[in-house]
Coordinates of C-alpha atoms in Angstrom, one line a residue:
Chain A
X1 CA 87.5 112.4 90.9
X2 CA 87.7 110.6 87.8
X3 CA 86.2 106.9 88.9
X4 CA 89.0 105.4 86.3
X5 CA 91.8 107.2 87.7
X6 CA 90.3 106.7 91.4
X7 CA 90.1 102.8 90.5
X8 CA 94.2 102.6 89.6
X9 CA 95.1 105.0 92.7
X10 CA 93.3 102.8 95.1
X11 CA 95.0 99.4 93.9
X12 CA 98.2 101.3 94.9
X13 CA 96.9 102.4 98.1
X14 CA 96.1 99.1 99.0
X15 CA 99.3 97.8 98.5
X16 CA 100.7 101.3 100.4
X17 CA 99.3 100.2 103.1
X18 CA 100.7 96.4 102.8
X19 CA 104.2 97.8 102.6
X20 CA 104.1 98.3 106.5
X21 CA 103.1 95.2 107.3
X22 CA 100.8 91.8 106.4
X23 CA 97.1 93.2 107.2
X24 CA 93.7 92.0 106.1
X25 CA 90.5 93.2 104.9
X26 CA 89.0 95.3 108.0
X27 CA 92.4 96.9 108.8
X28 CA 92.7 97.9 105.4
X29 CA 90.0 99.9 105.3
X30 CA 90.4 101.1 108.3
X31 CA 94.1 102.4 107.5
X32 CA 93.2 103.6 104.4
X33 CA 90.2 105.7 106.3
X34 CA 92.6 108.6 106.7
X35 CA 93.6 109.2 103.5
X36 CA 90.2 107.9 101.3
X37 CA 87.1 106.4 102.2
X38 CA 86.7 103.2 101.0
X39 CA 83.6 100.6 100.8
X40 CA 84.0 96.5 101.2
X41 CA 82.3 96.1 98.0
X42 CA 85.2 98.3 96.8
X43 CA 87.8 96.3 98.2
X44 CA 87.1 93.2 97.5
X45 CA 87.7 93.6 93.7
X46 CA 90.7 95.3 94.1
X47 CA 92.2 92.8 96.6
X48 CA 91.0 89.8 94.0
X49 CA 92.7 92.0 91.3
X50 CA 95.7 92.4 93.3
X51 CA 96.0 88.5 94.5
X52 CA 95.2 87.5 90.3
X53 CA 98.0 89.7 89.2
X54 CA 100.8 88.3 91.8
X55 CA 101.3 91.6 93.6
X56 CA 99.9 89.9 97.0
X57 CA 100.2 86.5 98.5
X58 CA 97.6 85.3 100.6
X59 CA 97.3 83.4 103.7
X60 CA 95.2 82.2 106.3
X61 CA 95.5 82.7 110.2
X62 CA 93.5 81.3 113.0
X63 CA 92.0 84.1 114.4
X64 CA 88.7 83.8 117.3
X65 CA 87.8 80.3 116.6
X66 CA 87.2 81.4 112.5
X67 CA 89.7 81.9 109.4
X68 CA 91.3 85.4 109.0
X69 CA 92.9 85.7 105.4
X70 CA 95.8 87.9 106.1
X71 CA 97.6 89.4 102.9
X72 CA 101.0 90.6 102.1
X73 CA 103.1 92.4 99.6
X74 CA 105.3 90.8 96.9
X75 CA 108.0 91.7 94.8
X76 CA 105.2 92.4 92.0
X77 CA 103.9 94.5 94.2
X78 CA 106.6 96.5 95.1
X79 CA 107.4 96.9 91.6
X80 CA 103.7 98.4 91.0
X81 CA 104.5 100.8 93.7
X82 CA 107.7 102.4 92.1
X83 CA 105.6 102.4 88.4
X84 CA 103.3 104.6 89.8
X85 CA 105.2 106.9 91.6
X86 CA 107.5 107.4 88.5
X87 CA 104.5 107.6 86.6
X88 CA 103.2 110.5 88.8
X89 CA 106.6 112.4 89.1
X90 CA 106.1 113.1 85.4
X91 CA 102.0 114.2 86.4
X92 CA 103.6 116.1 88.7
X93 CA 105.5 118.0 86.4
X94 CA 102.2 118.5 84.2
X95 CA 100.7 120.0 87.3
X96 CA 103.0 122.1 87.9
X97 CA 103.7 123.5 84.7
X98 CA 99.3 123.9 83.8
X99 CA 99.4 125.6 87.1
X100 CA 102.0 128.3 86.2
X101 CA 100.1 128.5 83.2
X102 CA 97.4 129.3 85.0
X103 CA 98.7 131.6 87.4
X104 CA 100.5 133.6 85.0
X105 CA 96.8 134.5 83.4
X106 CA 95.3 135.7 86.6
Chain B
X1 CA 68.7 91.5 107.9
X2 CA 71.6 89.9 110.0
X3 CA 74.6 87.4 108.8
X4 CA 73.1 84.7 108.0
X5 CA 70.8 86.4 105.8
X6 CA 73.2 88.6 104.3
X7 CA 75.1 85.8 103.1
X8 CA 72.5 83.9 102.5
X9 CA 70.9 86.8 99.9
X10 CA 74.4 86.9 98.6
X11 CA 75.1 83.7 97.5
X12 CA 71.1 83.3 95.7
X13 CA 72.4 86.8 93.6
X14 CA 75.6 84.8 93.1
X15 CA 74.2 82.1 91.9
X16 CA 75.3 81.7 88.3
X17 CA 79.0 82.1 89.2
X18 CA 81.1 79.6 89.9
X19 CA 81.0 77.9 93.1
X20 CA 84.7 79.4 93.4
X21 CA 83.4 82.7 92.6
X22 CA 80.2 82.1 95.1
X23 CA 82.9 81.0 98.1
X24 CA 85.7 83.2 98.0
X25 CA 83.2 86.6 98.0
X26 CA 81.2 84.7 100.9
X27 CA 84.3 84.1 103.2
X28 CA 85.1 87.6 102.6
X29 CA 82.0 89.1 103.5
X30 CA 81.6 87.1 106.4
X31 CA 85.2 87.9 107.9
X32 CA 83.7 92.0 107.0
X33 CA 80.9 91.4 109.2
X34 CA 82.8 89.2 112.1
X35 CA 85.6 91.7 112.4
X36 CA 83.3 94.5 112.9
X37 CA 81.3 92.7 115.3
X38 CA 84.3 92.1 117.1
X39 CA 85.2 96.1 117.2
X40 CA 82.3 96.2 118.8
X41 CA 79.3 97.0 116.1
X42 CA 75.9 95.2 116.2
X43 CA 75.5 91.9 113.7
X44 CA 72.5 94.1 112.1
X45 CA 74.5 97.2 111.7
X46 CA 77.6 95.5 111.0
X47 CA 75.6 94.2 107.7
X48 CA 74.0 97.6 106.7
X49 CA 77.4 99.0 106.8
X50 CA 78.1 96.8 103.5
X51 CA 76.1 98.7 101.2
X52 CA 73.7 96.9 99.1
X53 CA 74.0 93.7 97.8
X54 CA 73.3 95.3 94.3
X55 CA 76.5 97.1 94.7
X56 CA 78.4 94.0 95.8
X57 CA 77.3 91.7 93.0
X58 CA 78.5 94.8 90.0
X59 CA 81.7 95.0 91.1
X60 CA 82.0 91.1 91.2
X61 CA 80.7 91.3 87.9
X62 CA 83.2 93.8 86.3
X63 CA 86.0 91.2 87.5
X64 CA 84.7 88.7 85.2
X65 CA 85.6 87.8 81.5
X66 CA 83.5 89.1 78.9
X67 CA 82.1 85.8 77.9
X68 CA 81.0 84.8 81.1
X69 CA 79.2 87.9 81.6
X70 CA 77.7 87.5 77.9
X71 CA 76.5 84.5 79.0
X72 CA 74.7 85.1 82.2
X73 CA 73.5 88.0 80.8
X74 CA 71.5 86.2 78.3
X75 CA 70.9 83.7 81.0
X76 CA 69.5 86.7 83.2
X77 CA 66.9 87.9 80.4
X78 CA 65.8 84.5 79.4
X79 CA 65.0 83.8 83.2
X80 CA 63.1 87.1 83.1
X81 CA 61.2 86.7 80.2
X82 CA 60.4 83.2 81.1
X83 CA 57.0 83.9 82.9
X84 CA 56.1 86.0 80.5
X85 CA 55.2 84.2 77.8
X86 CA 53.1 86.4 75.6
X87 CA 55.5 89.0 75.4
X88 CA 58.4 86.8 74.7
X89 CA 57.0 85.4 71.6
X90 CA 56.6 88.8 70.3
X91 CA 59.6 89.9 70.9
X92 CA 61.1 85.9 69.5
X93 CA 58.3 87.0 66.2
X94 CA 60.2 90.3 65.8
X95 CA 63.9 89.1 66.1
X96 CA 62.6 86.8 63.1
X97 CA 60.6 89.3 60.8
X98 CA 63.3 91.7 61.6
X99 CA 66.4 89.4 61.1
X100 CA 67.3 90.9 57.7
X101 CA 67.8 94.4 58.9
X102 CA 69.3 93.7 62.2
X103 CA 71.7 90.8 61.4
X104 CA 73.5 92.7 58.3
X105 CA 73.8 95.6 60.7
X106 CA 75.3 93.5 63.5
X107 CA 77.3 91.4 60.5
X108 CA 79.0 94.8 59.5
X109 CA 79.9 96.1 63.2
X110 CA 81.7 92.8 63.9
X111 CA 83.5 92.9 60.4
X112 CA 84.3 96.5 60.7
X113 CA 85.8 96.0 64.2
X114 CA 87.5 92.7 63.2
X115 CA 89.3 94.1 60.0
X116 CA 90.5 97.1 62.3
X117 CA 91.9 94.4 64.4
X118 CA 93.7 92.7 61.6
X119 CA 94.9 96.2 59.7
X120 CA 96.4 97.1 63.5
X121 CA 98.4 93.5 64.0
X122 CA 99.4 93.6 60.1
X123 CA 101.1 97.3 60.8
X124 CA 102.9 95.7 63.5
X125 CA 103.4 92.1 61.5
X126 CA 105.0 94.5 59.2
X127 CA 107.1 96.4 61.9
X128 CA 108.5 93.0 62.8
X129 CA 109.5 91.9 59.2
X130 CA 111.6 94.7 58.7
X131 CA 113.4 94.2 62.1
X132 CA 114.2 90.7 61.1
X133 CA 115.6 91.3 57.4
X134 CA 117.2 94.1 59.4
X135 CA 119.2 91.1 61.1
X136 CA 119.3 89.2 57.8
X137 CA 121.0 92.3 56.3
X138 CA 123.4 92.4 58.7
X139 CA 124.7 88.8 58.8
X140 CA 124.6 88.9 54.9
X141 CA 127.0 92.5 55.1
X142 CA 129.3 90.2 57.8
X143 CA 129.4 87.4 55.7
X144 CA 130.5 89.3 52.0
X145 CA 133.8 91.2 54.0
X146 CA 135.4 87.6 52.7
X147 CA 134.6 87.6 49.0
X148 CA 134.7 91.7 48.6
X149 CA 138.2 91.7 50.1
X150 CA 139.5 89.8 47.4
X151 CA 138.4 92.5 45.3
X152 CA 139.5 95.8 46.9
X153 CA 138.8 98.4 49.7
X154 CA 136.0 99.9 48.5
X155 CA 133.4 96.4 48.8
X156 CA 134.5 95.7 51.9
X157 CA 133.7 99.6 53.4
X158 CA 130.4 98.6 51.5
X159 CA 130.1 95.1 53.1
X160 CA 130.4 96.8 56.6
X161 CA 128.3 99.4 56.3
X162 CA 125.3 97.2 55.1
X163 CA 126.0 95.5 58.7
X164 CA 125.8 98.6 60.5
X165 CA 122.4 99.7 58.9
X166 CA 120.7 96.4 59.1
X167 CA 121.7 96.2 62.6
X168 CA 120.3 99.9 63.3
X169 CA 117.2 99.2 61.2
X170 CA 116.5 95.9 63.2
X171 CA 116.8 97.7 66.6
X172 CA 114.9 100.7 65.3
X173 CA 112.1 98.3 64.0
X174 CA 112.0 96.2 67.4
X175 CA 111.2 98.7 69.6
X176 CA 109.0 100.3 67.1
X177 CA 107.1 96.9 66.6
X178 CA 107.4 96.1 70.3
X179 CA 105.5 99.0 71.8
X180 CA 103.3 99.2 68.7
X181 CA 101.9 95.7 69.9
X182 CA 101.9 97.3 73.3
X183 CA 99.2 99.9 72.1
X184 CA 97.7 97.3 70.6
X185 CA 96.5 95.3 73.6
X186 CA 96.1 98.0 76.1
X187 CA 93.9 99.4 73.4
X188 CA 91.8 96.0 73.0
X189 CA 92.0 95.4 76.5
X190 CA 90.5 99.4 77.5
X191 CA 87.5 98.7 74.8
X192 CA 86.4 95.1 76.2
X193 CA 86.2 97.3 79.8
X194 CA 83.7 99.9 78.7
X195 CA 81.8 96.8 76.7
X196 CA 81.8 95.1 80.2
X197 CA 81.0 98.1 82.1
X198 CA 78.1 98.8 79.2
X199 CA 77.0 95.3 79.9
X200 CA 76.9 95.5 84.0
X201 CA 75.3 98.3 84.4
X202 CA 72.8 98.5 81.8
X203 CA 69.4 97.1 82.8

């Protein structure tokens, strides 16, 4: 897939994934596991990117003896969630009309 | 390589960052590696699972601002060159003998991408003038009903329809201007990304 399209989904997915619920980084990856394979290295810019923009908040629990940072969802974020899907219902459309093309050919 | 040295080897690549920078990527990886321990991986394992550090420090990189990587990219090279001596004065000798080809060259780049810069804001300078006398046209249409009455029907039909255009022009104009400055900065903001990306991963 195209790595600057892939980079925009995945923001989105991370914040998918925050909608059902405060997580941090490990569950993160793991719950995003079943839907796109995602490194550390990955996530770490994209939760930075997130946290900068305002779309999550950021806390810290006591977890084992050590610091877990737990992050959740905000407004911001919500709203980046509904951008993207209205901006993919239009894709959608795109799709859908390139593949008729397409079909039509055959 | 366990945690301690993963970090460890983290924080030495890290090390022109900010301390902030440094900290914040440390406390992250180490939560990685403790949370996978804790599912049940070995410390060693848990680390490999990371990827490289390589990989870690370029996508740090592409999250900062272009100056800062400017800078520690020059840093970077004059570290490197450091030991080599010999071959840094040749290459200091050939910047010099070479400076009148190469800094008119770099001279006109810059201009040429700084007047493109300045014709794009003037369009939309421009876009925002004529939404503004747009507004100026209307108050002036609002404010001559009073005199033109006094001298018949047909000035004051005038008078109301210069309001109606300048307030259609100025609404026109706004949105025109506003999204034109929209393009603007997503344009500006899409080029310094591919100079960063040119930058981090370029050897």
């Amino acid at each position: 897939m195209d790595k600057q399209l892939k980079r925009g989904m995945l923001d989105i997915c991370v914040l998918a994934v925050l909608v059902g619920g405060d997580s941090y980084g490990y569950k993160i990856i793991q719950d995003l596991n079943t839907v796109v394979s995602i490194s550390e290295s990955t996530l770490y810019p994209i939760l930075r990117r997130l946290e900068e923009s305002g779309a999550v908040r950021v806390y810290s629990v006591e977890h084992n003896g050590r610091l877990r940072k737990y992050y959740a969802i905000t407004d911001i974020g919500n709203q980046k969630i509904t951008t993207f899907l209205d901006e993919w219902k239009s894709m959608m459309d795109i799709y859908a009309f390139i593949k008729g093309a397409a079909n039509e050919n055959e | 390589m366990n945690k301690t040295e993963f970090l460890e080897k983290l924080k030495t690549e890290l090390n022109v960052y900010s301390s902030d920078e440094v900290d914040r990527s440390i406390s992250f990886y180490s939560e990685m590696i403790d949370d996978r321990v804790e599912d049940g991986m070995e410390e060693e394992a848990a680390v490999e699972s990371l990827g490289s550090i390589e990989e870690i420090v370029n996508q740090i990189k592409c999250e900062l601002p272009l100056s800062t990587l400017l800078k520690n990219k020059a840093q970077e090279k004059f570290e490197k060159n450091k030991d080599k001596g010999g071959r840094n004065a040749v290459i200091i000798t050939l910047l010099i003998l070479g400076f009148p080809v190469w800094f008119p060259i770099m001279a006109g780049v810059f201009a040429i991408l700084f007047a493109l810069f300045v014709v794009l804001w003037s369009l939309d300078l421009s876009l925002w003038i004529v939404s503004l006398s747009g507004i100026l046209a209307a108050v002036i249409g609002i404010l001559s009903i009073v005199p033109a009455a006094s001298i018949g029907l047909w000035p004051v039909i005038y008078c109301i329809g210069v309001f109606f255009v300048g307030i259609g022009a100025t609404i026109l104009f706004f949105y025109a201007a506003l999204y034109t400055a929209k393009g603007i900065i997503k344009m500006s903001v899409a080029f310094i990304k591919f100079i960063k990306r040119l930058l981090v991963n370029g050897k």
